[in-house]
Every structure is written in structure tokens, then in C-alpha cells.
Amino acid sequence: MYSKKRALLFFMIFSILQAQEQRQILITPNGSAWFDVKRAVSAVDLKKELDLNHYQLPISPRSAWVSLSDGVAAIRTEQSAQIFGNVLQPGSIIKVRLIDGTIFRDVTLEKISGSALHIRKEGELWSINTNQISAIQSKELIPAQRLILKTLSQPKKNRDIQLSYGFQTGLFSWKMDYDLFWNDDEKATLAPSCRISYNGGEALPETKVVLLAGEVNEVRNERPMMRSEGVMMAAKSADYAAPQPEAIADFYRFTLPDLVAFAPRSETRYPVMQAFSIAPEKSYLVSGSERSAQIGAAQLIVKILNEKSKGIGEVLPAGTIRSFTAERLFIGSAAIPATPVGESFEFSPGKAFDLTYERKALRYDRSRTGENYTIQYTLRNGSKKNQTFRIEDRFWGEWDIPKSSVSWNRKTADIAEFNIAVPPGKETVLTFDVIKRYK
């Protein structure tokens, strides 16, 4: 009975300490993270080496740090030996199976040196070549890494000390998602959210999460592979305060309003910022070059201007945008770049089914000084609305268009641009001459 009461007391004390501990993880756009812990520790505990909890997260080399509110301390990491997927330390009680079927049960691991495993059984020391081992089982859960605190200068007063420590780790990544819901053909709602992936095999208790947005350079020894299994969606409730971007140095951060508990190998999605009511600009792009012949459909281009007057006016980190109809039917996705306030971005969810074209060269002449030819476009609008085709043709070298059936614009040194309106159910033909001069 006494043992049960003592175990319950220890559990209550541990729970209180866990509640007082503050954990924060800052996740960068590059697939790495910085995990920080703040908690109180007694001055008595600091008189000896102290194992710090790193929650089975891998610790990147030379990244661990520590700070005490009173006193000076050093921190080091220790890597355990691994063999056949088992994490082993001297003194471990293990079971060894050899290729020939011999089994050593409940033996003590003395050490691992080179290709030899040294074990002790009933006072006798055995050395086994690892090439002769088919399996190893360990009865103990041994951490692959240890994070150890050693006090260099003892606190001046015998009281609880504020301990802060942290390290760089992998296993985490985050991306921005933008859901674009078309309310009609002209107006839409843009709903930003973040998607956080955790690839660890152990659950991580409630932790404050900060997401760093921007192009951040990092010197890294290793880039872990990111893989997510299972998806957990965080639904947006009426009282959910979606995090807003905060400027930090030359970057931005999003701090999630609620603590996050990470399940092993999970992916969680959280709304960020409020939803924006916008009026995206649509255009239908056709691209050609030189004398190439082409048949196809026009590319749908959606342009969104990031301005307050246009319904947004917030920094938009790079991510993936997905388009949906008013009935929430998926109609395409694309990657978009980081977009500051005052800038715009374009993306293409796909090709317009009813807007088709044909491009061909009608005439071609060549001489020692250059070449000239005629290009013809046939543009067809199978929809029930007036549509405008935006044609961008690319030409290299020194070129000009002396004659065209419609006006054109030199968009860049290499691109000629045409804008042609086509009535519903009709087709329009564009022809223009191209002159190229050799230098």
C-alpha cells in the first residue's frame, strides 16, 4: 500500500514539473527546427551531472546550448552505439542470436569494439564477430543520444534556478497552403493555412510552435528526409484566433495560438491569417516561338494582387495554392512564390477546356541578310462568354513585326504580345509577318 502511495506521489510531482516546463519549437522553411526548453531546477541537482530531456529528438552536431539564471554550465551530447537497429550501451542486458542458431540469453554487454561484440555470461567474457550475428534483442529502452548538463560554477544561493536549453533538430517541416474558393466567375475567397509535418517515432507533448517564413540560409551537417504518415486536420472554430505574420529581423514568423501535441509520424494543418475576399484576374495564355506549329488549349492564368485595397495586404509565404469551385470541387493546383505586400503573383491551375488554338507558319523566305515569314493563329472560343486570348510569341535575335492583323506590344526583348477578344462560339484568325536580320 505504501509503495502505491509513493508511486502516486512521484507521478503527481512529475506531472506538476511537466506542466511548469515550457517547450517551444521554431520550424524553418528548410526542414529543420530549433527546440527550446525552459524549466526550474534545484541547486542541489546542479551539483551533479544532469540528463536533460530531449524527447527522443535527434540533436544536430554542435547545436546544443544551455543557460542558467544563476551559475555557469556546459552541455554535451553523447551518441550510443547502434547495431542491427538496436541502440546499445555498456551494461545493457541483451539476447544474441548467431547465424548457426546459437542463442545467448540475458547476457551483459561489455563493449563494442570494431567488428567485435564483447558480452559477459555467468562471469565469462565472450567476444563475437558481428558478421556471425543474425539478431540482437535488448530489454531496455536506451536513448540513441543523451544531452548532459555539467555545472562549471555553482549557483550562489541554494534555491531553484531557471534552466534554459535547446538544440537544432530534424523531423519537422512546414508548408503554406492556400485554398482558393471561387464564389462565381469573378470573385473568390482565399483561405491560408499551414501544414506541419512531424516524422518522429515518439509522441511530443504540448509545445509552443513558431513558424519562420522567408528564405533562410542554414549550414547543416545533414538534411533528414521528411515523410508524413496519416493526416490530422485542425478545424477552425469560431473562437480560433488565426495567427498573423510578425516581422522578425528580415523575416516573418507565425506563432500558433494553441500548444500543439505531436503524434508520431503525423501531419497537422492549422489556419493562419483570416480568409480574404478577393477578385482575381483571369487571362488565357497561348505561347509560341519562331516558326513552330502548335495545336492546343489556352493556359488559364490567375493573377492575385497582394494589396489591402484588393482584399489581402498581408505577407504571403511561398506554398501551394489549390483551386475549388463554389461547390468545393477541386480544379487544379500550383506552387506560388513568397509575395510581399504590394506585389502580385500568377499561377496556372490548368488549361481552359473550351478555348483552343492552332498556330502555323504560312510562308518562309531566307536570304544571306536574314529571314522573313508569316505566322497564323486560329483562336476558337467554345464557351458561352466573350473571352480574351493573350498570345506571347518568342523570337530570338534582331526581329520586328512590320505587319499584323491586330495591334501588338513588345513585352520584352524576346516576346511579342497580342490580346485578342473572341465572341462565344466563334473563331478569330490572327496573322502577322516577322522579319529577322542576321548580324
XYZ file of C-alpha atoms in Angstrom:
439
model
C 0.000 0.000 0.000
C 2.863 2.292 0.914
C 4.547 1.641 -2.444
C 1.378 2.596 -4.323
C 1.063 5.878 -2.408
C 4.710 6.704 -3.066
C 4.324 5.935 -6.790
C 1.240 8.150 -6.939
C 3.131 10.968 -5.208
C 6.026 10.700 -7.689
C 3.558 10.741 -10.592
C 1.887 13.902 -9.229
C 5.247 15.635 -8.782
C 6.303 14.632 -12.313
C 3.013 15.932 -13.744
C 3.473 19.291 -11.977
C 7.020 19.609 -13.304
C 5.837 18.766 -16.816
C 3.127 21.429 -16.559
C 5.695 24.041 -15.399
C 8.095 23.185 -18.199
C 7.839 25.420 -21.243
C 8.687 23.931 -24.624
C 8.972 25.806 -27.909
C 9.912 24.653 -31.385
C 10.813 27.047 -34.202
C 10.421 25.358 -37.582
C 12.284 26.805 -40.554
C 11.212 26.557 -44.220
C 14.216 24.293 -44.920
C 13.046 21.226 -42.997
C 14.932 21.848 -39.741
C 13.853 23.131 -36.341
C 15.176 24.602 -33.092
C 13.747 23.002 -29.944
C 13.983 25.038 -26.705
C 13.034 24.146 -23.132
C 12.665 26.353 -20.039
C 12.158 24.881 -16.578
C 13.160 25.254 -12.959
C 15.881 23.036 -11.493
C 17.061 22.818 -7.879
C 20.534 23.967 -6.913
C 21.107 20.525 -5.368
C 20.535 18.794 -8.722
C 23.119 21.044 -10.345
C 25.858 19.659 -8.099
C 25.989 16.554 -10.273
C 25.709 15.837 -13.977
C 22.124 16.119 -15.114
C 20.463 14.266 -18.004
C 18.274 16.722 -19.914
C 15.133 15.536 -21.677
C 15.375 15.930 -25.441
C 12.163 13.948 -26.116
C 13.935 11.455 -28.395
C 14.510 14.196 -30.960
C 17.782 13.898 -32.915
C 20.321 16.531 -31.881
C 22.291 18.131 -34.704
C 26.062 18.219 -34.084
C 27.429 21.317 -32.315
C 23.993 22.910 -31.938
C 23.137 22.302 -28.252
C 23.182 25.299 -25.904
C 22.393 25.941 -22.228
C 21.820 28.919 -19.951
C 21.318 29.249 -16.166
C 19.818 32.219 -14.346
C 22.491 31.674 -11.660
C 25.753 29.876 -12.289
C 27.625 28.664 -15.354
C 27.121 25.304 -17.057
C 28.313 23.324 -20.063
C 26.293 20.951 -22.192
C 27.394 17.928 -24.202
C 25.804 15.203 -26.292
C 26.663 11.508 -26.257
C 25.882 9.107 -29.078
C 25.089 5.497 -28.213
C 26.383 2.590 -30.298
C 23.923 1.023 -32.729
C 23.955 -2.472 -34.174
C 21.189 -4.246 -36.116
C 18.877 -1.287 -35.430
C 19.339 -1.610 -31.637
C 20.711 1.213 -29.523
C 23.194 -0.345 -27.088
C 25.228 0.849 -24.137
C 27.685 -0.999 -21.879
C 25.784 -2.747 -19.121
C 22.721 -3.471 -21.259
C 21.063 -6.858 -20.798
C 20.681 -8.342 -24.290
C 19.828 -11.518 -26.178
C 22.116 -12.503 -29.069
C 21.253 -14.976 -31.841
C 24.050 -16.258 -34.100
C 23.771 -17.354 -37.716
C 24.369 -21.000 -36.736
C 21.386 -20.889 -34.353
C 23.312 -20.445 -31.076
C 21.494 -18.181 -28.619
C 22.980 -16.206 -25.721
C 20.171 -15.196 -23.358
C 20.253 -12.455 -20.722
C 23.908 -11.596 -21.219
C 25.560 -8.320 -20.264
C 27.078 -6.144 -22.976
C 30.613 -5.159 -22.003
C 31.567 -3.100 -25.067
C 31.553 -2.885 -28.869
C 34.981 -2.528 -30.483
C 35.433 -2.591 -34.236
C 33.632 -5.656 -35.564
C 33.524 -7.451 -32.201
C 30.744 -7.615 -29.645
C 32.012 -8.317 -26.106
C 29.489 -9.926 -23.754
C 29.642 -11.420 -20.253
C 27.662 -14.526 -19.245
C 27.967 -16.118 -15.826
C 31.288 -14.407 -15.219
C 32.803 -15.463 -18.553
C 33.736 -12.889 -21.215
C 32.858 -13.730 -24.815
C 33.894 -11.916 -27.997
C 31.642 -12.413 -31.013
C 32.292 -11.242 -34.566
C 29.333 -9.113 -35.647
C 29.325 -10.887 -39.025
C 28.232 -14.059 -37.185
C 25.248 -12.350 -35.512
C 21.772 -12.694 -37.042
C 19.777 -10.763 -34.407
C 20.059 -8.837 -31.158
C 17.276 -8.048 -28.695
C 17.509 -5.556 -25.854
C 15.217 -5.486 -22.826
C 15.953 -1.841 -22.100
C 14.834 1.327 -23.876
C 18.076 3.211 -24.312
C 18.138 6.684 -25.916
C 20.193 6.949 -29.079
C 21.527 10.277 -27.789
C 21.958 11.838 -24.382
C 22.005 15.539 -23.556
C 24.075 16.077 -20.402
C 24.425 19.225 -18.290
C 27.533 19.827 -16.169
C 27.756 22.811 -13.842
C 31.041 24.738 -14.058
C 30.179 27.388 -11.470
C 27.703 26.545 -8.707
C 24.762 28.898 -8.020
C 25.396 31.482 -5.325
C 22.157 30.691 -3.482
C 20.560 27.377 -2.602
C 17.305 27.845 -4.492
C 15.556 26.828 -7.686
C 17.402 28.002 -10.789
C 15.854 28.860 -14.141
C 17.310 26.480 -16.728
C 17.078 27.095 -20.466
C 18.486 24.783 -23.099
C 17.901 23.834 -26.706
C 19.302 22.353 -29.889
C 18.763 22.100 -33.627
C 16.890 19.033 -34.790
C 15.250 17.488 -37.850
C 11.989 15.552 -38.237
C 9.912 18.740 -38.674
C 8.870 20.704 -41.747
C 6.125 23.137 -42.620
C 4.499 24.476 -45.769
C 1.891 27.090 -46.583
C -1.350 26.032 -48.231
C -3.786 28.426 -49.904
C -7.308 27.261 -50.724
C -8.913 29.421 -53.400
C -12.700 29.004 -53.462
C -14.374 30.571 -56.499
C -17.720 32.081 -55.431
C -18.505 32.895 -59.068
C -16.506 33.579 -62.229
C -15.053 36.826 -60.855
C -14.980 36.677 -57.037
C -13.229 34.202 -54.753
C -12.193 33.536 -51.149
C -8.539 32.870 -50.340
C -8.046 30.815 -47.140
C -4.385 30.461 -45.997
C -3.270 27.636 -43.709
C -0.035 25.955 -42.636
C 0.764 22.254 -42.837
C 3.193 20.925 -40.194
C 4.815 17.507 -40.650
C 6.457 15.588 -37.801
C 8.346 12.419 -38.705
C 9.415 11.342 -35.228
C 8.596 7.917 -33.860
C 7.773 9.207 -30.353
C 4.884 11.446 -29.315
C 5.845 15.016 -28.386
C 3.807 16.680 -25.584
C 2.136 20.072 -25.926
C 4.617 22.558 -27.319
C 4.500 26.163 -28.461
C 5.048 26.269 -32.226
C 6.647 29.160 -34.143
C 6.933 29.027 -37.936
C 9.686 31.023 -39.636
C 8.809 32.330 -43.115
C 11.298 33.507 -45.717
C 14.414 32.245 -47.476
C 16.686 31.334 -44.572
C 20.267 30.128 -45.121
C 21.491 27.326 -42.846
C 24.784 25.467 -42.548
C 23.713 21.893 -41.946
C 25.564 18.636 -41.477
C 22.613 16.548 -42.518
C 19.231 17.085 -44.063
C 16.780 14.436 -42.818
C 14.196 13.053 -45.201
C 10.689 14.262 -44.457
C 7.899 11.715 -44.628
C 4.409 12.073 -43.184
C 2.099 9.191 -42.398
C -1.513 9.940 -41.529
C -3.165 13.338 -41.504
C -4.773 15.207 -38.638
C -6.795 18.296 -39.522
C -7.280 21.115 -37.032
C -10.735 22.514 -37.744
C -11.162 26.269 -37.473
C -13.672 27.086 -34.759
C -15.404 30.382 -34.076
C -13.039 31.220 -31.187
C -9.856 30.216 -33.018
C -7.512 33.205 -33.289
C -5.678 32.632 -36.555
C -2.034 33.738 -36.180
C -0.929 36.825 -38.063
C 2.575 37.324 -39.514
C 5.021 39.152 -37.212
C 8.160 40.825 -38.543
C 11.370 39.388 -37.049
C 14.665 40.795 -38.374
C 14.333 40.437 -42.174
C 11.899 37.533 -41.954
C 8.405 36.822 -40.632
C 7.070 34.380 -38.098
C 3.708 32.840 -37.268
C 3.101 31.790 -33.669
C 0.274 29.294 -33.299
C -2.185 30.441 -30.590
C -2.560 26.979 -29.021
C 0.008 24.477 -27.822
C 0.436 21.549 -30.218
C 0.828 17.898 -29.188
C 2.513 15.927 -31.976
C 1.516 12.323 -32.607
C 4.210 10.067 -34.124
C 4.580 10.477 -37.902
C 1.739 12.950 -38.229
C 0.726 15.909 -40.345
C -1.412 18.701 -38.915
C -2.999 21.648 -40.702
C -3.819 24.943 -38.982
C -5.497 28.077 -40.361
C -3.253 31.144 -40.431
C -4.427 34.690 -41.049
C -8.055 35.333 -41.847
C -9.752 34.364 -45.094
C -9.588 37.078 -47.774
C -12.352 38.102 -50.165
C -10.671 38.876 -53.473
C -11.348 39.396 -57.182
C -8.577 37.537 -59.056
C -7.758 38.493 -62.635
C -8.123 35.738 -65.219
C -6.362 35.532 -68.561
C -5.907 32.807 -71.158
C -2.335 32.415 -72.346
C -1.101 30.959 -75.623
C 2.670 30.702 -76.128
C 4.556 30.142 -79.380
C 8.070 30.606 -80.732
C 9.733 31.239 -84.085
C 8.113 29.116 -86.849
C 6.839 26.251 -84.688
C 3.487 24.617 -85.474
C 1.227 24.031 -82.477
C -2.268 22.826 -81.607
C -3.614 23.003 -78.061
C -5.705 24.704 -75.413
C -5.090 28.073 -73.791
C -3.444 28.082 -70.372
C -5.629 29.581 -67.628
C -3.583 32.201 -65.743
C -4.883 33.587 -62.452
C -3.290 36.785 -61.129
C -3.709 37.896 -57.498
C -2.559 41.313 -56.310
C -1.419 41.411 -52.683
C -2.772 44.800 -51.653
C -5.133 45.891 -48.895
C -7.384 47.584 -51.438
C -7.632 44.244 -53.284
C -8.627 42.328 -50.157
C -5.305 40.964 -48.817
C -2.440 43.240 -47.727
C -0.504 40.598 -45.709
C 2.793 38.825 -46.381
C 2.183 35.531 -48.178
C 4.916 32.887 -47.713
C 5.699 30.542 -50.580
C 3.481 27.486 -50.758
C 0.859 25.594 -52.725
C -2.432 27.096 -53.917
C -5.383 24.843 -54.707
C -8.453 25.967 -56.631
C -12.001 24.831 -55.887
C -15.417 25.598 -57.341
C -18.212 27.117 -55.262
C -19.339 23.519 -54.647
C -15.847 22.720 -53.225
C -14.792 20.623 -56.220
C -11.027 20.561 -56.839
C -9.996 22.182 -60.146
C -6.214 22.417 -60.046
C -3.178 23.439 -58.002
C 0.187 25.157 -58.431
C 3.216 26.374 -56.477
C 3.398 30.095 -55.714
C 6.391 32.227 -54.625
C 6.740 34.297 -51.468
C 4.782 37.510 -52.120
C 5.356 40.706 -50.089
C 2.654 43.328 -49.682
C 2.288 45.386 -52.858
C 3.450 42.596 -55.154
C 1.397 40.146 -57.207
C 1.713 36.514 -58.204
C 0.379 34.429 -61.062
C -0.360 30.729 -61.220
C -1.980 28.310 -63.617
C -4.387 25.649 -62.304
C -4.613 24.092 -65.780
C -5.827 24.634 -69.338
C -9.194 26.039 -70.410
C -11.245 23.237 -71.906
C -13.272 25.416 -74.347
C -10.512 27.782 -75.543
C -8.362 26.166 -78.226
C -5.905 27.392 -80.866
C -3.841 26.358 -83.845
C -0.540 28.002 -84.835
C 1.343 27.524 -88.114
C 3.746 29.261 -90.481
C 2.165 30.228 -93.820
C 5.272 31.478 -95.599
C 9.037 31.354 -95.105
C 11.836 33.133 -97.024
C 15.530 33.205 -96.197
C 18.480 35.213 -97.565
C 22.062 35.984 -96.580
C 20.936 39.010 -94.514
C 18.008 37.458 -92.714
C 14.668 35.697 -92.942
C 11.002 36.610 -93.004
C 7.834 34.578 -92.577
C 4.129 34.797 -91.805
C 2.509 33.271 -88.712
C -1.197 32.447 -88.464
C -3.195 31.749 -85.324
C -6.738 30.358 -85.380
C -8.395 31.008 -81.999
C -11.620 29.216 -81.069
C -13.953 30.063 -78.199
C -16.277 27.160 -77.397
C -17.639 28.754 -74.216
C -20.793 30.841 -73.779
C -18.950 34.040 -72.850
C -16.652 36.544 -74.551
C -13.063 35.517 -73.862
C -9.729 37.226 -74.479
C -6.696 35.257 -75.592
C -3.274 36.597 -74.535
C -0.676 35.451 -77.058
C 3.023 35.589 -76.208
C 5.354 34.647 -79.054
C 9.102 34.421 -78.503
C 11.723 35.351 -81.135
C 15.499 35.357 -80.739
C 17.985 37.762 -82.244
C 17.091 41.008 -84.035
C 13.433 40.867 -85.102
C 10.408 43.014 -85.897
C 6.748 42.619 -86.856
C 6.080 45.125 -89.691
C 2.543 43.931 -90.385
C -0.162 42.397 -88.185
C -3.948 41.975 -88.390
C -4.213 43.321 -84.799
C -2.075 45.647 -82.718
C 0.788 44.113 -80.749
C 3.184 45.048 -77.954
C 6.893 44.270 -77.485
C 6.621 42.888 -73.948
C 10.350 42.098 -73.613
C 13.317 41.983 -75.968
C 12.276 38.453 -76.960
C 8.470 38.444 -76.648
C 5.686 39.916 -78.777
C 2.288 40.143 -77.046
C -1.186 40.157 -78.610
C -4.571 40.440 -76.882
C -7.496 39.189 -78.945
C -11.157 39.010 -77.902
C -13.172 36.110 -79.363
C -17.019 36.021 -79.196
C -18.745 32.923 -77.741
C -18.991 30.020 -80.174
C -16.781 31.806 -82.735
C -13.226 31.732 -84.020
C -10.829 34.557 -84.863
C -7.778 34.433 -87.116
C -4.601 36.365 -86.365
C -1.841 36.774 -88.955
C 1.414 38.707 -88.703
C 4.724 38.966 -90.558
C 8.069 38.501 -88.853
C 11.393 39.898 -90.154
C 14.673 38.697 -88.662
C 18.057 40.201 -89.517
C 21.431 38.464 -89.199
C 24.326 40.342 -87.687
